[in-house]
Amino acid sequence: MGRRNKILVPEAREGLDQLKEKLVNERYGTSDKYEMAEEQGIPLSEGYNGEIKAKDAGRMGGAIGGSMVRELVKMAEQQLGQNKEQHK
């Protein structure tokens, strides 16, 4: 199964990828998915990984995606606060 999430603004892909790499580095100290999988005890290998459980794949991707959403909300709140201050 491919990605279900579709980016509505394709130009945002690069920025989202950079945010993802930043957050993964902060959390795991590396952007290498194989190291991350090993740390979590997930049997990830190069090439096809269709045999891993959805639960294991979700543990890797879910934590990262949740962190991305929290960071994006924080950034939006900060930007809204700055805009509010500028319009006073």
PDB file of C-alpha atoms in Angstrom:
ATOM      1  CA  MET A   1       0.000   0.000   0.000  1.00  0.00           C
ATOM      2  CA  GLY A   2       1.363   3.421  -0.899  1.00  0.00           C
ATOM      3  CA  ARG A   3       1.079   6.690   0.898  1.00  0.00           C
ATOM      4  CA  ARG A   4      -2.452   7.661   1.809  1.00  0.00           C
ATOM      5  CA  ASN A   5      -1.573  11.193   2.824  1.00  0.00           C
ATOM      6  CA  LYS A   6      -1.570  13.539  -0.104  1.00  0.00           C
ATOM      7  CA  ILE A   7       0.177  16.867   0.157  1.00  0.00           C
ATOM      8  CA  LEU A   8      -2.219  19.524  -1.067  1.00  0.00           C
ATOM      9  CA  VAL A   9       0.619  21.913  -1.916  1.00  0.00           C
ATOM     10  CA  PRO A  10       3.275  19.884  -3.783  1.00  0.00           C
ATOM     11  CA  GLU A  11       5.781  22.714  -3.314  1.00  0.00           C
ATOM     12  CA  ALA A  12       5.671  21.981   0.440  1.00  0.00           C
ATOM     13  CA  ARG A  13       7.240  18.514   0.020  1.00  0.00           C
ATOM     14  CA  GLU A  14      10.825  19.744   0.433  1.00  0.00           C
ATOM     15  CA  GLY A  15      10.006  21.734   3.559  1.00  0.00           C
ATOM     16  CA  LEU A  16       8.110  18.811   5.102  1.00  0.00           C
ATOM     17  CA  ASP A  17      10.986  16.451   4.336  1.00  0.00           C
ATOM     18  CA  GLN A  18      13.406  18.872   6.027  1.00  0.00           C
ATOM     19  CA  LEU A  19      11.141  19.128   9.086  1.00  0.00           C
ATOM     20  CA  LYS A  20      10.869  15.349   9.244  1.00  0.00           C
ATOM     21  CA  GLU A  21      14.655  14.934   9.079  1.00  0.00           C
ATOM     22  CA  LYS A  22      15.151  17.591  11.788  1.00  0.00           C
ATOM     23  CA  LEU A  23      12.658  15.955  14.149  1.00  0.00           C
ATOM     24  CA  VAL A  24      13.989  12.453  13.539  1.00  0.00           C
ATOM     25  CA  ASN A  25      17.537  13.662  14.235  1.00  0.00           C
ATOM     26  CA  GLU A  26      16.377  15.328  17.460  1.00  0.00           C
ATOM     27  CA  ARG A  27      14.511  12.245  18.620  1.00  0.00           C
ATOM     28  CA  TYR A  28      16.829   9.463  17.502  1.00  0.00           C
ATOM     29  CA  GLY A  29      20.116  11.243  16.834  1.00  0.00           C
ATOM     30  CA  THR A  30      20.077   9.944  13.272  1.00  0.00           C
ATOM     31  CA  SER A  31      18.025  10.159  10.104  1.00  0.00           C
ATOM     32  CA  ASP A  32      18.826   6.566   9.167  1.00  0.00           C
ATOM     33  CA  LYS A  33      15.604   4.570   9.198  1.00  0.00           C
ATOM     34  CA  TYR A  34      17.496   1.297   9.660  1.00  0.00           C
ATOM     35  CA  GLU A  35      19.108   2.549  12.868  1.00  0.00           C
ATOM     36  CA  MET A  36      15.747   3.805  14.103  1.00  0.00           C
ATOM     37  CA  ALA A  37      14.129   0.461  13.349  1.00  0.00           C
ATOM     38  CA  GLU A  38      16.924  -1.421  15.106  1.00  0.00           C
ATOM     39  CA  GLU A  39      16.572   0.769  18.217  1.00  0.00           C
ATOM     40  CA  GLN A  40      12.864  -0.075  18.334  1.00  0.00           C
ATOM     41  CA  GLY A  41      13.413  -3.779  17.670  1.00  0.00           C
ATOM     42  CA  ILE A  42      11.739  -3.683  14.245  1.00  0.00           C
ATOM     43  CA  PRO A  43      13.208  -6.121  11.684  1.00  0.00           C
ATOM     44  CA  LEU A  44      13.696  -3.684   8.798  1.00  0.00           C
ATOM     45  CA  SER A  45      15.976  -4.665   5.932  1.00  0.00           C
ATOM     46  CA  GLU A  46      17.008  -3.035   2.675  1.00  0.00           C
ATOM     47  CA  GLY A  47      14.579  -3.636  -0.156  1.00  0.00           C
ATOM     48  CA  TYR A  48      11.103  -5.082   0.324  1.00  0.00           C
ATOM     49  CA  ASN A  49       9.736  -5.084   3.877  1.00  0.00           C
ATOM     50  CA  GLY A  50       6.195  -6.267   3.251  1.00  0.00           C
ATOM     51  CA  GLU A  51       6.541  -8.955   5.904  1.00  0.00           C
ATOM     52  CA  ILE A  52       6.784  -6.531   8.822  1.00  0.00           C
ATOM     53  CA  LYS A  53       3.657  -6.008  10.870  1.00  0.00           C
ATOM     54  CA  ALA A  54       1.572  -2.897  10.289  1.00  0.00           C
ATOM     55  CA  LYS A  55       1.872  -2.241  14.016  1.00  0.00           C
ATOM     56  CA  ASP A  56       5.675  -2.088  13.715  1.00  0.00           C
ATOM     57  CA  ALA A  57       5.559   0.160  10.661  1.00  0.00           C
ATOM     58  CA  GLY A  58       3.116   2.410  12.495  1.00  0.00           C
ATOM     59  CA  ARG A  59       5.427   2.626  15.504  1.00  0.00           C
ATOM     60  CA  MET A  60       8.126   4.095  13.314  1.00  0.00           C
ATOM     61  CA  GLY A  61       5.996   6.329  11.118  1.00  0.00           C
ATOM     62  CA  GLY A  62       3.355   7.254  13.678  1.00  0.00           C
ATOM     63  CA  ALA A  63       5.769   8.722  16.172  1.00  0.00           C
ATOM     64  CA  ILE A  64       7.468  10.769  13.499  1.00  0.00           C
ATOM     65  CA  GLY A  65       4.193  11.958  11.956  1.00  0.00           C
ATOM     66  CA  GLY A  66       2.811  12.923  15.361  1.00  0.00           C
ATOM     67  CA  SER A  67       5.946  14.921  16.104  1.00  0.00           C
ATOM     68  CA  MET A  68       5.642  16.674  12.752  1.00  0.00           C
ATOM     69  CA  VAL A  69       2.034  17.664  13.427  1.00  0.00           C
ATOM     70  CA  ARG A  70       2.887  18.979  16.913  1.00  0.00           C
ATOM     71  CA  GLU A  71       5.787  21.004  15.506  1.00  0.00           C
ATOM     72  CA  LEU A  72       3.663  22.427  12.660  1.00  0.00           C
ATOM     73  CA  VAL A  73       0.936  23.472  15.116  1.00  0.00           C
ATOM     74  CA  LYS A  74       3.548  25.107  17.363  1.00  0.00           C
ATOM     75  CA  MET A  75       5.011  26.979  14.383  1.00  0.00           C
ATOM     76  CA  ALA A  76       1.542  28.166  13.299  1.00  0.00           C
ATOM     77  CA  GLU A  77       0.688  29.351  16.813  1.00  0.00           C
ATOM     78  CA  GLN A  78       3.953  31.300  16.991  1.00  0.00           C
ATOM     79  CA  GLN A  79       3.313  32.864  13.592  1.00  0.00           C
ATOM     80  CA  LEU A  80      -0.242  33.822  14.550  1.00  0.00           C
ATOM     81  CA  GLY A  81       1.074  35.381  17.757  1.00  0.00           C
ATOM     82  CA  GLN A  82       3.638  37.391  15.824  1.00  0.00           C
ATOM     83  CA  ASN A  83       1.026  38.578  13.313  1.00  0.00           C
ATOM     84  CA  LYS A  84      -1.282  39.601  16.144  1.00  0.00           C
ATOM     85  CA  GLU A  85       1.494  41.662  17.749  1.00  0.00           C
ATOM     86  CA  GLN A  86       2.290  43.378  14.437  1.00  0.00           C
ATOM     87  CA  HIS A  87      -1.323  44.456  13.914  1.00  0.00           C
ATOM     88  CA  LYS A  88      -1.739  46.129  17.312  1.00  0.00           C
TER      89      LYS A  88
END
